Short mmCIF file of C-alpha atoms in Angstrom, two decimals:
data_model
loop_
_atom_site.label_atom_id
_atom_site.label_comp_id
_atom_site.label_asym_id
_atom_site.label_seq_id
_atom_site.Cartn_x
_atom_site.Cartn_y
_atom_site.Cartn_z
CA UNK A 1 120.86 101.24 80.80
CA UNK A 2 123.76 102.52 83.08
CA UNK A 3 126.62 100.42 83.21
CA UNK A 4 126.07 97.34 85.85
CA UNK A 5 122.82 97.70 86.93
CA UNK A 6 120.88 95.04 87.97
CA UNK A 7 117.66 96.65 87.82
CA UNK A 8 116.93 99.75 85.31
CA UNK A 9 113.39 101.59 84.79
CA UNK A 10 113.53 103.91 81.95
CA UNK A 11 111.10 106.31 82.05
CA UNK A 12 108.50 103.93 83.19
CA UNK A 13 104.85 104.40 84.01
CA UNK A 14 101.47 102.68 84.36
CA UNK A 15 97.60 103.94 85.21
CA UNK A 16 95.29 102.73 86.67
CA UNK A 17 91.68 104.56 86.63
CA UNK A 18 92.85 108.12 88.44
CA UNK A 19 96.29 106.67 89.95
CA UNK A 20 98.77 107.35 87.79
CA UNK A 21 102.97 105.37 88.41
CA UNK A 22 106.08 106.93 86.77
CA UNK A 23 107.14 107.92 84.77
CA UNK A 24 110.25 106.31 86.60
CA UNK A 25 113.68 106.35 86.31
CA UNK A 26 115.64 104.16 88.47
CA UNK A 27 118.79 102.07 88.65
CA UNK A 28 119.86 99.56 90.92
CA UNK A 29 123.61 98.35 91.63
CA UNK A 30 124.32 95.26 92.43
CA UNK A 31 125.14 94.42 95.98
CA UNK A 32 122.70 96.90 97.57
CA UNK A 33 119.84 96.61 99.41
CA UNK A 34 116.92 99.66 98.64
CA UNK A 35 113.85 99.72 100.50
CA UNK A 36 110.97 100.88 98.70
CA UNK A 37 108.95 103.41 101.36
CA UNK A 38 105.65 105.44 100.76
CA UNK A 39 101.95 105.86 101.78
CA UNK A 40 99.76 103.36 101.13
CA UNK A 41 98.49 103.64 97.91
CA UNK A 42 101.62 105.57 96.63
CA UNK A 43 102.81 102.63 93.77
CA UNK A 44 105.03 100.68 95.88
CA UNK A 45 103.39 97.13 95.34
CA UNK A 46 103.19 98.02 91.27
CA UNK A 47 106.40 98.98 91.11
CA UNK A 48 107.80 95.39 92.73
CA UNK A 49 105.37 93.60 90.50
CA UNK A 50 106.48 95.43 87.43
CA UNK A 51 110.00 93.97 88.41
CA UNK A 52 108.74 90.27 87.81
CA UNK A 53 106.35 91.44 85.26
CA UNK A 54 102.97 90.74 87.06
CA UNK A 55 102.23 93.86 85.61
CA UNK A 56 103.73 95.34 82.77
CA UNK A 57 104.03 99.12 82.12
CA UNK A 58 102.16 101.22 80.04
CA UNK A 59 105.24 102.85 78.64
CA UNK A 60 108.94 102.99 79.05
CA UNK A 61 111.29 100.09 79.66
CA UNK A 62 112.09 97.62 82.23
CA UNK A 63 115.30 95.88 81.96
CA UNK A 64 116.72 93.31 84.63
CA UNK A 65 120.24 91.76 84.40
CA UNK A 66 120.46 93.38 81.00
CA UNK A 67 117.43 91.52 79.90
CA UNK A 68 113.99 92.68 78.88
CA UNK A 69 110.28 91.15 79.34
CA UNK A 70 109.12 88.94 77.63
CA UNK A 71 112.07 88.11 75.90
CA UNK A 72 114.22 86.87 78.58
CA UNK A 73 111.30 86.39 81.20
CA UNK A 74 112.74 82.93 82.25
CA UNK A 75 116.34 83.66 82.63
CA UNK A 76 115.18 86.67 84.73
CA UNK A 77 113.01 85.19 86.92
CA UNK A 78 115.47 82.23 87.60
CA UNK A 79 117.51 85.02 89.18
CA UNK A 80 114.64 86.71 91.41
CA UNK A 81 113.09 85.50 95.00
CA UNK A 82 109.88 87.31 95.01
CA UNK A 83 107.73 87.38 97.89
CA UNK A 84 104.49 89.05 97.28
CA UNK A 85 102.38 90.52 99.20
CA UNK A 86 99.10 88.34 98.52
CA UNK A 87 100.21 85.41 97.05
CA UNK A 88 97.81 83.49 94.44
CA UNK A 89 97.60 79.96 94.20
CA UNK A 90 99.04 79.17 97.17
CA UNK A 91 95.46 78.84 99.24
CA UNK A 92 94.93 75.08 99.06
CA UNK A 93 99.09 74.67 99.02
CA UNK A 94 100.31 73.11 102.85
CA UNK A 95 104.02 74.13 103.79
CA UNK A 96 105.17 71.11 103.06
CA UNK A 97 103.90 70.52 99.18
CA UNK A 98 104.76 74.17 98.82
CA UNK A 99 108.49 73.56 100.39
CA UNK A 100 108.54 70.70 97.96
CA UNK A 101 107.20 72.47 94.89
CA UNK A 102 109.76 75.23 95.12
CA UNK A 103 112.93 73.72 96.20
CA UNK A 104 112.27 71.28 92.88
CA UNK A 105 112.52 74.45 90.72
CA UNK A 106 115.51 76.47 92.01
CA UNK A 107 118.66 74.25 91.93
CA UNK A 108 120.13 76.81 94.55
CA UNK A 109 117.66 76.02 97.22
CA UNK A 110 119.02 76.97 100.73
CA UNK A 111 117.34 74.99 102.82
CA UNK A 112 119.10 76.50 105.92
CA UNK A 113 117.78 79.67 105.17
CA UNK A 114 114.52 78.64 105.01
CA UNK A 115 114.40 76.65 107.78
CA UNK A 116 116.55 79.15 109.92
CA UNK A 117 113.75 81.65 108.92
CA UNK A 118 110.93 79.50 110.19
CA UNK A 119 112.58 78.33 113.25
CA UNK A 120 110.99 79.53 116.53
CA UNK A 121 107.09 78.94 114.98
CA UNK A 122 105.20 75.78 115.03
CA UNK A 123 103.65 75.30 111.15
CA UNK A 124 101.15 72.54 110.86
CA UNK A 125 103.02 71.08 107.38
CA UNK A 126 100.19 69.84 106.20
CA UNK A 127 97.86 72.66 106.70
CA UNK A 128 96.41 74.55 103.49
CA UNK A 129 98.02 77.80 103.21
CA UNK A 130 94.83 79.71 103.20
CA UNK A 131 94.27 77.97 107.07
CA UNK A 132 97.39 79.52 108.62
CA UNK A 133 97.79 82.67 110.45
CA UNK A 134 98.44 85.60 108.82
CA UNK A 135 101.46 86.13 110.41
CA UNK A 136 102.62 82.61 109.31
CA UNK A 137 101.86 83.18 105.87
CA UNK A 138 103.94 86.12 105.85
CA UNK A 139 106.73 84.56 106.92
CA UNK A 140 106.53 81.28 104.92
CA UNK A 141 106.16 83.34 102.10
CA UNK A 142 109.44 85.52 102.71
CA UNK A 143 111.46 82.19 103.71
CA UNK A 144 110.53 80.83 100.24
CA UNK A 145 111.70 83.79 98.47
CA UNK A 146 115.01 83.80 100.56
CA UNK A 147 115.67 80.37 99.96
CA UNK A 148 115.49 79.99 96.17
CA UNK A 149 118.85 80.98 96.35
CA UNK A 150 118.69 83.84 93.66
CA UNK A 151 120.45 86.75 92.74
CA UNK A 152 118.07 89.07 93.62
CA UNK A 153 115.01 89.45 96.30
CA UNK A 154 112.22 91.13 95.52
CA UNK A 155 110.05 91.27 99.06
CA UNK A 156 106.84 93.40 99.05
CA UNK A 157 106.24 93.89 103.11
CA UNK A 158 108.21 91.34 104.48
CA UNK A 159 108.25 92.72 108.16
CA UNK A 160 104.30 94.03 107.88
CA UNK A 161 102.34 92.21 110.75
CA UNK A 162 105.03 90.08 112.20
CA UNK A 163 105.60 89.69 116.23
CA UNK A 164 109.08 91.33 117.05
CA UNK A 165 111.02 87.78 116.81
CA UNK A 166 109.76 86.91 113.80
CA UNK A 167 110.55 90.46 112.30
CA UNK A 168 114.20 89.88 113.45
CA UNK A 169 114.60 86.90 111.82
CA UNK A 170 113.72 88.25 108.67
CA UNK A 171 115.92 91.05 108.69
CA UNK A 172 118.98 88.96 109.88
CA UNK A 173 117.60 86.64 106.51
CA UNK A 174 118.03 89.55 104.46
CA UNK A 175 121.65 90.18 106.01
CA UNK A 176 122.86 86.77 105.63
CA UNK A 177 121.48 86.49 101.93
CA UNK A 178 123.11 89.82 101.16
CA UNK A 179 126.10 89.12 103.38
CA UNK A 180 126.91 85.26 101.60
CA UNK A 181 130.11 84.50 101.05
CA UNK A 182 129.51 82.77 98.22
CA UNK A 183 127.41 85.31 96.17
CA UNK A 184 128.93 88.69 96.38
CA UNK A 185 126.57 90.26 94.19
CA UNK A 186 123.33 89.63 95.57
CA UNK A 187 120.84 92.57 95.70
CA UNK A 188 117.75 92.98 97.95
CA UNK A 189 114.74 95.52 97.14
CA UNK A 190 111.79 95.32 99.27
CA UNK A 191 108.69 97.33 100.39
CA UNK A 192 108.39 98.74 103.74
CA UNK A 193 106.17 101.05 106.05
CA UNK A 194 108.77 100.47 108.97
CA UNK A 195 111.53 103.11 109.49
CA UNK A 196 113.26 100.91 111.80
CA UNK A 197 114.24 97.94 108.74
CA UNK A 198 114.99 100.86 106.69
CA UNK A 199 117.44 102.18 109.16
CA UNK A 200 118.89 98.68 110.12
CA UNK A 201 119.41 97.48 106.57
CA UNK A 202 118.84 99.78 103.77
CA UNK A 203 121.73 101.16 101.72
CA UNK A 204 119.38 103.42 99.76
CA UNK A 205 115.68 104.47 99.92
CA UNK A 206 113.31 104.95 97.19
CA UNK A 207 110.81 107.15 98.02
CA UNK A 208 107.54 106.83 96.49
CA UNK A 209 104.39 109.86 96.66
CA UNK A 210 101.47 109.62 94.86
CA UNK A 211 103.35 107.21 92.22
CA UNK A 212 106.04 109.83 91.92
CA UNK A 213 109.74 108.64 93.11
CA UNK A 214 110.94 111.88 94.53
CA UNK A 215 114.39 109.75 94.09
CA UNK A 216 117.16 107.04 95.41
CA UNK A 217 118.53 108.38 98.50
CA UNK A 218 121.60 107.00 100.29
CA UNK A 219 120.07 106.52 103.88
CA UNK A 220 123.22 107.64 105.63
CA UNK A 221 123.65 110.55 103.65
CA UNK A 222 119.92 111.38 103.95
CA UNK A 223 120.22 111.09 108.40
CA UNK A 224 123.64 112.99 108.14
CA UNK A 225 121.94 115.87 106.02
CA UNK A 226 119.33 116.65 108.63
CA UNK A 227 119.91 118.10 111.79
CA UNK A 228 117.98 119.10 114.50
CA UNK A 229 119.29 122.68 116.14
CA UNK A 230 118.09 123.70 119.68
CA UNK A 231 120.12 127.22 119.90
CA UNK A 232 119.81 129.13 123.12
CA UNK A 233 118.06 131.84 121.93
CA UNK A 234 116.15 132.76 118.94
CA UNK A 235 118.12 133.92 115.59
CA UNK A 236 116.86 137.04 113.97
CA UNK A 237 116.38 136.56 110.41
CA UNK A 238 117.54 134.14 108.14
CA UNK A 239 119.16 131.51 108.69
CA UNK A 240 120.94 129.16 105.89
CA UNK A 241 119.89 125.76 105.54
CA UNK A 242 116.68 126.51 108.01
CA UNK A 243 113.33 124.52 106.62
CA UNK A 244 111.83 124.25 110.40
CA UNK A 245 111.50 126.87 113.16
CA UNK A 246 109.75 126.36 116.35
CA UNK A 247 109.70 129.04 118.96
CA UNK A 248 108.64 128.21 122.50
CA UNK A 249 110.42 128.18 125.87
CA UNK A 250 112.92 126.12 123.88
CA UNK A 251 113.85 127.03 120.38
CA UNK A 252 113.98 124.11 117.89
CA UNK A 253 115.46 124.50 114.64
CA UNK A 254 115.16 121.72 111.64
CA UNK A 255 117.77 122.32 109.00
CA UNK A 256 118.65 120.19 105.77
CA UNK A 257 122.21 122.03 105.60
CA UNK A 258 123.47 121.31 109.00
CA UNK A 259 127.60 122.82 108.31
CA UNK A 260 125.99 125.73 106.78
CA UNK A 261 123.13 126.50 109.54
CA UNK A 262 126.24 125.63 112.58
CA UNK A 263 128.35 128.22 111.09
CA UNK A 264 125.85 130.76 110.73
CA UNK A 265 124.95 130.64 114.32
CA UNK A 266 128.50 130.11 115.50
CA UNK A 267 128.62 133.55 113.33
CA UNK A 268 125.75 135.18 115.05
CA UNK A 269 127.14 133.78 118.79
CA UNK A 270 124.05 132.16 119.29
CA UNK A 271 125.37 129.05 121.45
CA UNK A 272 123.74 125.93 120.87
CA UNK A 273 122.15 123.73 123.54
CA UNK A 274 122.02 120.40 122.11
CA UNK A 275 122.01 118.97 118.36
CA UNK A 276 120.14 115.93 117.33
CA UNK A 277 119.51 113.69 114.51
CA UNK A 278 116.38 114.24 113.00
CA UNK A 279 113.93 111.00 112.26
CA UNK A 280 113.86 109.32 108.80
CA UNK A 281 110.13 109.74 109.38
CA UNK A 282 110.47 113.58 109.64
CA UNK A 283 112.85 113.73 107.01
CA UNK A 284 110.49 111.87 104.50
CA UNK A 285 107.57 114.35 105.83
CA UNK A 286 109.71 117.41 104.77
CA UNK A 287 110.39 115.88 101.41
CA UNK A 288 106.53 115.50 101.00
CA UNK A 289 105.79 118.50 101.92
CA UNK A 290 108.39 120.44 99.56
CA UNK A 291 106.84 118.35 97.18
CA UNK A 292 103.52 119.66 97.81
CA UNK A 293 104.22 123.07 97.81
CA UNK A 294 106.35 122.59 94.67
CA UNK A 295 102.98 121.60 92.76
CA UNK A 296 101.21 124.38 94.18
CA UNK A 297 103.36 126.64 92.43
CA UNK A 298 103.10 124.72 89.42
CA UNK A 299 100.39 122.60 89.26
CA UNK A 300 100.80 121.15 86.01
CA UNK A 301 104.60 119.81 86.45
CA UNK A 302 103.57 116.39 85.69
CA UNK A 303 102.22 117.13 82.69
CA UNK B 1 119.20 91.51 117.32
CA UNK B 2 119.00 88.72 118.95
CA UNK B 3 118.92 85.36 118.27
CA UNK B 4 121.11 84.24 115.16
CA UNK B 5 120.29 80.97 113.45
CA UNK B 6 123.40 80.12 111.18
CA UNK B 7 126.90 79.12 112.51
CA UNK B 8 129.07 81.66 113.06
CA UNK B 9 132.89 81.19 112.23
CA UNK B 10 136.04 83.23 112.49
CA UNK B 11 136.64 86.44 114.52
CA UNK B 12 133.78 88.04 116.42
CA UNK B 13 133.72 91.37 117.91
CA UNK B 14 130.53 92.23 119.99
CA UNK B 15 128.38 95.10 118.01
CA UNK B 16 124.85 95.91 118.58
CA UNK B 17 122.97 98.18 116.78
CA UNK B 18 120.15 100.71 118.42
CA UNK B 19 117.09 102.10 116.96
CA UNK B 20 117.05 104.14 119.88
CA UNK B 21 120.07 106.09 118.38
CA UNK B 22 118.97 107.94 115.52
CA UNK B 23 122.49 107.81 113.91
CA UNK B 24 123.50 105.51 110.73
CA UNK B 25 124.33 102.06 111.12
CA UNK B 26 127.82 102.41 110.28
CA UNK B 27 128.62 105.00 112.38
CA UNK B 28 127.49 103.10 115.29
CA UNK B 29 129.59 100.59 114.12
CA UNK B 30 132.65 103.04 113.30
CA UNK B 31 132.24 104.19 117.12
CA UNK B 32 131.69 101.05 118.76
CA UNK B 33 134.62 99.36 117.16
CA UNK B 34 136.65 102.96 117.85
CA UNK B 35 135.84 102.31 121.76
CA UNK B 36 137.19 98.81 121.69
CA UNK B 37 140.22 99.62 120.16
CA UNK B 38 141.48 103.06 121.91
CA UNK B 39 140.45 101.09 125.37
CA UNK B 40 142.73 98.73 124.50
CA UNK B 41 140.05 96.01 124.08
CA UNK B 42 141.13 95.41 120.87
CA UNK B 43 145.09 95.18 120.34
CA UNK B 44 147.23 96.04 117.10
CA UNK B 45 147.26 92.71 115.02
CA UNK B 46 144.02 91.42 116.29
CA UNK B 47 141.94 90.19 113.02
CA UNK B 48 138.06 91.91 112.43
CA UNK B 49 135.24 89.65 111.15
CA UNK B 50 135.24 89.96 107.53
CA UNK B 51 132.86 92.89 106.37
CA UNK B 52 130.35 90.24 105.20
CA UNK B 53 130.62 88.45 108.35
CA UNK B 54 130.34 91.85 110.60
CA UNK B 55 127.13 92.52 108.52
CA UNK B 56 125.39 89.14 109.51
CA UNK B 57 126.56 89.36 113.35
CA UNK B 58 124.96 92.93 113.29
CA UNK B 59 122.23 92.15 110.89
CA UNK B 60 122.53 95.24 108.46
CA UNK B 61 123.91 95.55 105.06
CA UNK B 62 127.73 94.57 103.35
CA UNK B 63 127.70 98.45 102.02
CA UNK B 64 127.26 99.25 105.80
CA UNK B 65 129.82 97.42 107.19
CA UNK B 66 132.34 98.37 104.45
CA UNK B 67 131.67 101.61 104.89
CA UNK B 68 132.47 101.23 108.62
CA UNK B 69 135.65 99.27 107.86
CA UNK B 70 136.93 102.39 105.26
CA UNK B 71 136.36 105.36 107.63
CA UNK B 72 138.28 103.37 110.38
CA UNK B 73 140.95 102.65 107.90
CA UNK B 74 140.94 106.43 106.79
CA UNK B 75 141.83 107.46 110.56
CA UNK B 76 144.33 105.18 110.89
CA UNK B 77 142.92 102.64 113.46
CA UNK B 78 142.36 99.28 110.99
CA UNK B 79 144.17 97.66 108.23
CA UNK B 80 143.09 95.93 105.01
CA UNK B 81 145.05 93.89 103.25
CA UNK B 82 143.97 91.87 100.21
CA UNK B 83 143.78 88.28 100.97
CA UNK B 84 144.92 88.56 104.56
CA UNK B 85 141.91 90.33 106.10
CA UNK B 86 141.46 93.00 108.36
CA UNK B 87 143.36 94.04 111.75
CA UNK B 88 143.58 96.31 114.06
CA UNK B 89 146.41 98.82 113.13
CA UNK B 90 149.78 99.55 115.18
CA UNK B 91 149.12 102.36 116.84
CA UNK B 92 151.83 104.54 118.76
CA UNK B 93 151.53 105.18 122.38
CA UNK B 94 151.55 109.24 121.29
CA UNK B 95 148.95 108.46 118.47
CA UNK B 96 146.68 106.80 120.96
CA UNK B 97 146.81 109.26 123.77
CA UNK B 98 146.50 112.10 121.43
CA UNK B 99 142.88 110.12 120.26
CA UNK B 100 142.07 109.59 123.97
CA UNK B 101 142.87 113.47 125.01
CA UNK B 102 140.80 114.32 122.01
CA UNK B 103 137.56 112.05 123.52
CA UNK B 104 138.18 113.90 127.26
CA UNK B 105 138.06 117.13 125.40
CA UNK B 106 135.04 116.87 123.86
CA UNK B 107 133.58 115.54 127.51
CA UNK B 108 135.44 119.00 128.98
CA UNK B 109 134.31 121.27 126.07
CA UNK B 110 130.42 120.22 126.66
CA UNK B 111 131.01 120.62 130.68
CA UNK B 112 132.51 124.19 130.21
CA UNK B 113 129.65 125.42 127.95
CA UNK B 114 126.70 123.58 130.85
CA UNK B 115 129.26 125.36 133.38
CA UNK B 116 128.81 128.90 131.59
CA UNK B 117 125.66 128.72 130.81
CA UNK B 118 124.79 128.04 134.22
CA UNK B 119 126.66 131.51 134.86
CA UNK B 120 129.82 129.64 136.35
CA UNK B 121 132.83 131.59 136.72
CA UNK B 122 136.67 130.46 135.59
CA UNK B 123 137.04 130.06 139.44
CA UNK B 124 134.17 128.32 140.16
CA UNK B 125 134.90 125.92 137.16
CA UNK B 126 138.43 124.95 137.99
CA UNK B 127 136.66 124.10 141.65
CA UNK B 128 134.26 121.83 140.13
CA UNK B 129 136.68 119.81 138.42
CA UNK B 130 138.93 119.97 141.50
CA UNK B 131 135.88 118.19 143.79
CA UNK B 132 135.30 115.86 141.38
CA UNK B 133 138.62 114.87 140.75
CA UNK B 134 138.86 114.63 144.84
CA UNK B 135 135.32 112.77 145.00
CA UNK B 136 136.88 110.38 142.23
CA UNK B 137 140.01 109.75 144.29
CA UNK B 138 137.69 109.11 147.58
CA UNK B 139 135.88 106.54 145.62
CA UNK B 140 138.96 104.64 144.23
CA UNK B 141 139.95 104.54 147.63
CA UNK B 142 137.25 103.49 149.10
CA UNK B 143 137.06 100.72 146.57
CA UNK B 144 140.09 99.69 147.87
CA UNK B 145 139.35 99.70 151.67
#
């Protein structure tokens, strides 16, 4: 395990029938917010479940806080606030009971975080969990995870299905968690489909495609590593960094090496009408396309 | 981000992060703080929020605000002192003017490019600038009356 990592996965894999996750190597440094991003079925939930030992890997090593499952299971889990996508065992419990139960087991319980996240939502405290609306259920699960006052927060799609107000409260809650003055090494790992969540709060993006971890990318560096150019005319021949090119009434050029591309256009005396940052979504789809091309070239690369 | 549901303490600077702006969040924080400093809204010596307080206010991560402060410190606009927090740096009038001129130069450069693209000659560009200056003057006089 890399010195100082909070989470360390080594050669971890898991298969379910035809689906294969991994082998994955991943290190998460303390103090980071990591977004796990990928299409439906790419393995995000499986990856997060492994951090809680809910899904043990077929092979490889999962270690958290320097410990491993099953030996250090209790110690590890005491340090994690976990919000699954679909909790089991909550069905008949009311919000009041859930709050009492969870707060009882965690000495660091943060009532302010719990109430803050749920403020503005009318929740009947004695209604069974399964009768609450999907959005309320989600918010409640996230509020419970945030409020346990752990060192690590693992959230599976914390903003899915929420209205914009609840969503911004969840993001503010994550920010408040990570920026707490008293706990300076808190870490967050969350799965999401919302690029806005990623851009706002994630320092790193763990990008999963078909069970393969394409990498742990730094969000800012990724956004600044790509650029759209609108040159005033079509450049002839190869332009360094160019990965996509549309010529119509306007020429649009996507580059994964903006410095080199700008230099090349300048050298050829081609003016640039405009440049803009490429959408995160578009960057990710370029990475997926690149992977697909790589696999067509060597279809057995993973075997 | 809208409402805040926890108490806010210490210095505050209004930063608003936009999803419309595709740039990384630390760049947005940098440019908003830079504008406040160069326009004199935040004067030298003004205490800035801690990286943690700023992260909470902007609903972003600590690494984001840390990066923004580090970049602004490298630019000489702010100063971080262990245990004493972060303050707006003393910026000499000369340096301040140079920075302001730089910002104007960028916008003028863009204007000149657009002008040339539209086929304007150098004289015509000068004429446009004179007209604009005159228009601005009349506007100011108009405001006074």
